[in-house]
Amino acid sequence: MKFTAKRSRLAEVSTLVGQAVAGKSTKRVYECIRLTASDQGLEIAGTDLELAARYSLTDEIQVKEAGEVVVPAQIFTGVLREIGDETVSLSSSQRKLTLETDGGKFELECEDPEQFPEIPVFPSESTCRMAAADLRALVRKTVFAAGKEAARFVLNGVRVSIEGEALRFVACDGRRLSTLCRPIELSGESAGGERVALVGLKGLQHFDRLAAEVDGAVDLAIADRFVALRTKGAEAVVRVLDGSFPNHHEIIPDEVALEATIPVGRLQSCLRQVAPFTTLESQAVVLTFSSGELRFSAGGGEGRADIRLGIDFEGDEVRIGFNPGFMLDALKNVDGESIRFGFNNSRAAARITDDAGMLYVIMPLIVE
Amino acid sequence: MSAPGPLFLHSCCPRPCRAIRAGSVGPRRIMEGPVIEKNRLKDPLASGARIRVLDPHVANKIAAGEVVERPASVVKELVENALDAHAQHVEVYLEEGGRRLIRVVDDGWGMGAQDLERTFLAHATSKLADVEDLESIATLGFRGEALASIGSIAQARIVSREADSDSGHVVENRGGKLLPVRSAGAAPGTDVSVRNLFFNTPARQKFLRTVRTEFGHVEDLLRRFALAFPEVGFRLTHNGTETLHAPPASDRRERLGALFGKALGDAVLRVDLETGEGKVEAYLAPPSITRPNARDLRFFVNGRFVRDKILHRLVRDVYRDTLHGGRYPVVFLFFDLDPTRIDVNVHPQKTEIRWRDARFLHAAVGPALRRALRNADLATRSAHELDGAGPGATPHTEGIRSAMADFFHRAAQGDDRLGEPGASRFGGPSGSGSGSGSGADRGASDAETGAFDQNPSDGLRPLRIAQFHNSWLVVETESGLAIVDQHALHERMNYDRILKRLTEGGVDSQRLLVPEEVELSAQDQALLVDHQDLLRRCGIEWSPFGPGSIAVEALPAVLPRAKAAELVHDIAGLLRARGGDADIDPRVLFHDVADTMACKASVRFGDRLNDAEARALLEESGALDASFVCPHGRPTVWRIAGTELEKRFGRR
């Protein structure tokens, strides 16, 4: 194998693929990426057995001799990022990869390509096509609400489903939930019939990175065992999680008795002002709604904060407590100038909706 | 297998059972043997009636089985008599652990010839006149059984002289054979000698333990008396060697020092309480002084040593957030109560009492002791510890250290008889620290570092902080160096805060969008129903969810990563451990729950802390009143003064 490539592009792509690879594994080959040079260009592939990624580089590369090599991802990408030269030439012989630049030479011990796990390919029939920006919005506006180390394993994933001509993401960590729908173009046989999958965060974040690379559309396939994404030049396949996600329709309040429109910036500012006054044993920021006014209060033994914000609200005084972190998480990911905040009482779920159709459900804190 | 026939056979055993054979020599034979044999040999009706009144000698021997179990029981009866006679000095001489000789000499009122004549008769007492007196017993003895019992199983001799009389008298009882009273020369007071205990009941003799053990029981007994009566001098001599000497003391602290070492005497915190039921005088040792067993939880009610489960639990609850599981504090409680409020006539040995109304203990005594303990500073100081081990060690501290080393060596081998002579001879607290190899060092330090500091700590003013092995913070302070156990300190802080919130109304509760199903037995569910208020305060909301499971609808906000099942099972476990008693003082449960929650909410041993986090932890900890012992009683901070370092390096 022998080729020359633009150093920066090669570094970018191998870093991207390298992110799919296990950081530490008992088998060294699982810490590697595979470079395959052919007449079509260079393909870089990697997997941690849950997520597989492949990227094809066709321009900015000159293949002189076809071949295949499996190199440790961290060293390879680390070297590429650090060297200053514009172009690099790589060649391999036996189990050794030589990387040459004007300034010097690196030799990397490689692994046996036979041992490298199989990288699944994107199914020939895609399920749907959608704007890359829409996919990114789905990821950004939901993933933050998924469980990080939730007691219930299924809550660590995001429920991805096709509902008619739309793709819905739902994430919930047991205390709050975020969901968003985006239009899709169904293709092939997949029309009709709901498809649902539970996808881990690492896979979705990888999808997001791939989608960030392109402007146009991306293809998505939802199969029984995996979900796959194809962009121009790249593919990623992620294995779905087993388990049944809670029924989000039951969780989301259909109607709210009280609703207020609140400017996002002001709301964030107020929460940030009072949040430092919460303590381990008194974690709530209490929102008190009254006609034309919203009060924020927090604190316990170590001081108290109490501030007011004029808002558009009519009704009797109502108090409801929240973990301010849960509210700020949502506000970081909403679009538009203001959100609508709706709730029923101090014990039931409240909801935040934004201009982009995001629906965020948050359970209150009961304050004694 | 001949004469007695099948009656002597154990149902599952073809040969005469050991227990029955052994028992047949002792009291059992007196009661059953002859009667049974007679019945089998003769027609029962031929001799008239089967039931006979035992002759007094036999009856006394039977009673002796209840009253006199071992030499210590004899000493107890005799010392009680001495104290009831207002003795100022009581001297006890033993030979061979009391088997050969028990002699108790006092300088009390003494007895005249008439009294001496009656003294060995059953139910002869000077302490009760009629049944009304039983309602308000103020003397130690009262049943009038002791001397009669002792006389029937040993060779007893009493020499006594009344203070205002010119001469004394002597009376002897040789295993039930009473000799006439003679006059004899004597000092004022009474001198009782009991020789050859159980000489006529060989079975009893067989049940006696080693000389060491029997002597240990006597010594422990005398300590109890010495604690209860600080104004009385006590001396114990065994085989000619004086092993305990407590001269009359002006107060209990002095007496504690004489019995357990001056260090403990100085370290204990005295708390005086005045309740509607009477007075309580409490001596609490700092939590750094602990014991592996409950031996030094000593309770006295109206001068009488008692074992009482209620008091035992009360004291453990007082210390519950400052002690390791499995370790016991050192506490002496002296109650001075109206005699009608307790019943002491529960057991012949009189070590049990019944409370007419024990509520005041939980309502007044427990909380007051807890407060007092909390208000005292519990910081662990290193200065003395270094003293003890370092170049400055004096022969005295070295002596204690080697005694401790010896003790812990034995303790590690399972020989855990704290009251045994060798263990306490040095006067220091005899069992502290753990039973591990490092126990020797800890034991020595406990004696000196455990003292309560009356000045509340000014906290730590950290200058520079380094984290060591992701577990300890090494802190440069203005006066030296401090080493902090990060988990223990954080746990302590969280415990205090959570406990405060639990007490004041409850912790914030995070409602769940998706209720979590938890499998829980019907019994445990019933426990949760009984303690609904506790669960609400803990921030747990739940509802039944089919047979054997519940749906958890809210969890405490302090535990964002709590697993519902684990938390609910932990709490059900705590309730079960408390016997599922619905009436239990909720404050006790708050401690339990705060303990569980604080542990889960705290940084762990091994968690990396950045500088800001470490600093925040240290600065916040300074504000808390008892932040220097974690809820399990482990120290959180070890302070090393700069001067100590200089000493260590020979610069001072």
mmCIF file of N, CA, C and O in Angstrom, chain B residues 208-235:
data_model
loop_
_atom_site.group_PDB
_atom_site.id
_atom_site.type_symbol
_atom_site.label_atom_id
_atom_site.label_comp_id
_atom_site.label_asym_id
_atom_site.label_seq_id
_atom_site.Cartn_x
_atom_site.Cartn_y
_atom_site.Cartn_z
ATOM 1 N N LEU B 208 -17.605 -24.267 88.232
ATOM 2 C CA LEU B 208 -16.766 -23.079 88.388
ATOM 3 C C LEU B 208 -15.719 -23.045 87.283
ATOM 4 O O LEU B 208 -15.222 -24.076 86.841
ATOM 5 N N ARG B 209 -15.411 -21.815 86.844
ATOM 6 C CA ARG B 209 -14.404 -21.666 85.794
ATOM 7 C C ARG B 209 -13.021 -21.579 86.431
ATOM 8 O O ARG B 209 -12.865 -21.766 87.627
ATOM 9 N N THR B 210 -12.063 -21.156 85.603
ATOM 10 C CA THR B 210 -10.697 -21.051 86.103
ATOM 11 C C THR B 210 -10.609 -19.970 87.171
ATOM 12 O O THR B 210 -11.475 -19.099 87.271
ATOM 13 N N VAL B 211 -9.544 -20.037 87.933
ATOM 14 C CA VAL B 211 -9.304 -19.039 88.971
ATOM 15 C C VAL B 211 -9.340 -17.635 88.368
ATOM 16 O O VAL B 211 -9.959 -16.720 88.895
ATOM 17 N N ARG B 212 -8.680 -17.487 87.219
ATOM 18 C CA ARG B 212 -8.632 -16.182 86.544
ATOM 19 C C ARG B 212 -10.021 -15.657 86.249
ATOM 20 O O ARG B 212 -10.340 -14.492 86.464
ATOM 21 N N THR B 213 -10.852 -16.526 85.684
ATOM 22 C CA THR B 213 -12.187 -16.091 85.300
ATOM 23 C C THR B 213 -12.996 -15.706 86.530
ATOM 24 O O THR B 213 -13.635 -14.654 86.561
ATOM 25 N N GLU B 214 -12.974 -16.573 87.543
ATOM 26 C CA GLU B 214 -13.769 -16.280 88.737
ATOM 27 C C GLU B 214 -13.278 -14.993 89.392
ATOM 28 O O GLU B 214 -14.061 -14.163 89.812
ATOM 29 N N PHE B 215 -11.947 -14.817 89.405
ATOM 30 C CA PHE B 215 -11.424 -13.590 89.983
ATOM 31 C C PHE B 215 -11.850 -12.382 89.150
ATOM 32 O O PHE B 215 -12.211 -11.329 89.679
ATOM 33 N N GLY B 216 -11.829 -12.560 87.816
ATOM 34 C CA GLY B 216 -12.242 -11.463 86.920
ATOM 35 C C GLY B 216 -13.654 -11.007 87.235
ATOM 36 O O GLY B 216 -13.950 -9.809 87.254
ATOM 37 N N HIS B 217 -14.533 -11.974 87.499
ATOM 38 C CA HIS B 217 -15.911 -11.608 87.835
ATOM 39 C C HIS B 217 -15.951 -10.776 89.119
ATOM 40 O O HIS B 217 -16.697 -9.803 89.208
ATOM 41 N N VAL B 218 -15.152 -11.174 90.078
ATOM 42 C CA VAL B 218 -15.165 -10.441 91.349
ATOM 43 C C VAL B 218 -14.619 -9.027 91.133
ATOM 44 O O VAL B 218 -15.170 -8.046 91.627
ATOM 45 N N GLU B 219 -13.555 -8.950 90.361
ATOM 46 C CA GLU B 219 -12.954 -7.638 90.162
ATOM 47 C C GLU B 219 -13.927 -6.694 89.460
ATOM 48 O O GLU B 219 -14.084 -5.536 89.828
ATOM 49 N N ASP B 220 -14.593 -7.230 88.439
ATOM 50 C CA ASP B 220 -15.546 -6.409 87.715
ATOM 51 C C ASP B 220 -16.663 -5.949 88.647
ATOM 52 O O ASP B 220 -17.104 -4.799 88.608
ATOM 53 N N LEU B 221 -17.073 -6.866 89.498
ATOM 54 C CA LEU B 221 -18.126 -6.544 90.452
ATOM 55 C C LEU B 221 -17.699 -5.404 91.375
ATOM 56 O O LEU B 221 -18.447 -4.460 91.621
ATOM 57 N N LEU B 222 -16.471 -5.489 91.858
ATOM 58 C CA LEU B 222 -16.009 -4.445 92.770
ATOM 59 C C LEU B 222 -15.891 -3.093 92.070
ATOM 60 O O LEU B 222 -16.138 -2.055 92.661
ATOM 61 N N ARG B 223 -15.511 -3.142 90.810
ATOM 62 C CA ARG B 223 -15.469 -1.889 90.057
ATOM 63 C C ARG B 223 -16.848 -1.241 90.021
ATOM 64 O O ARG B 223 -16.990 -0.035 90.133
ATOM 65 N N ARG B 224 -17.852 -2.102 89.804
ATOM 66 C CA ARG B 224 -19.216 -1.572 89.761
ATOM 67 C C ARG B 224 -19.576 -0.914 91.087
ATOM 68 O O ARG B 224 -20.126 0.172 91.121
ATOM 69 N N PHE B 225 -19.261 -1.618 92.173
ATOM 70 C CA PHE B 225 -19.568 -1.036 93.478
ATOM 71 C C PHE B 225 -18.799 0.254 93.655
ATOM 72 O O PHE B 225 -19.327 1.247 94.158
ATOM 73 N N ALA B 226 -17.541 0.233 93.222
ATOM 74 C CA ALA B 226 -16.708 1.409 93.414
ATOM 75 C C ALA B 226 -17.253 2.592 92.631
ATOM 76 O O ALA B 226 -17.164 3.736 93.063
ATOM 77 N N LEU B 227 -17.840 2.301 91.461
ATOM 78 C CA LEU B 227 -18.436 3.378 90.671
ATOM 79 C C LEU B 227 -19.680 3.918 91.345
ATOM 80 O O LEU B 227 -19.917 5.120 91.385
ATOM 81 N N ALA B 228 -20.459 2.997 91.870
ATOM 82 C CA ALA B 228 -21.728 3.415 92.460
ATOM 83 C C ALA B 228 -21.511 4.172 93.763
ATOM 84 O O ALA B 228 -22.302 5.043 94.108
ATOM 85 N N PHE B 229 -20.432 3.834 94.484
ATOM 86 C CA PHE B 229 -20.209 4.454 95.801
ATOM 87 C C PHE B 229 -18.833 5.101 95.862
ATOM 88 O O PHE B 229 -17.920 4.556 96.485
ATOM 89 N N PRO B 230 -18.686 6.265 95.207
ATOM 90 C CA PRO B 230 -17.361 6.882 95.172
ATOM 91 C C PRO B 230 -16.846 7.259 96.554
ATOM 92 O O PRO B 230 -15.640 7.289 96.773
ATOM 93 N N GLU B 231 -17.765 7.506 97.495
ATOM 94 C CA GLU B 231 -17.329 7.960 98.809
ATOM 95 C C GLU B 231 -16.792 6.816 99.668
ATOM 96 O O GLU B 231 -16.185 7.045 100.712
ATOM 97 N N VAL B 232 -17.028 5.578 99.210
ATOM 98 C CA VAL B 232 -16.563 4.417 99.970
ATOM 99 C C VAL B 232 -15.243 3.938 99.378
ATOM 100 O O VAL B 232 -15.098 3.870 98.155
ATOM 101 N N GLY B 233 -14.300 3.599 100.247
ATOM 102 C CA GLY B 233 -13.027 3.079 99.766
ATOM 103 C C GLY B 233 -13.125 1.577 99.528
ATOM 104 O O GLY B 233 -13.749 0.858 100.312
ATOM 105 N N PHE B 234 -12.520 1.103 98.455
ATOM 106 C CA PHE B 234 -12.545 -0.326 98.158
ATOM 107 C C PHE B 234 -11.125 -0.818 97.948
ATOM 108 O O PHE B 234 -10.282 -0.132 97.376
ATOM 109 N N ARG B 235 -10.914 -2.038 98.412
ATOM 110 C CA ARG B 235 -9.616 -2.652 98.185
ATOM 111 C C ARG B 235 -9.852 -4.126 97.893
ATOM 112 O O ARG B 235 -10.688 -4.772 98.533
#
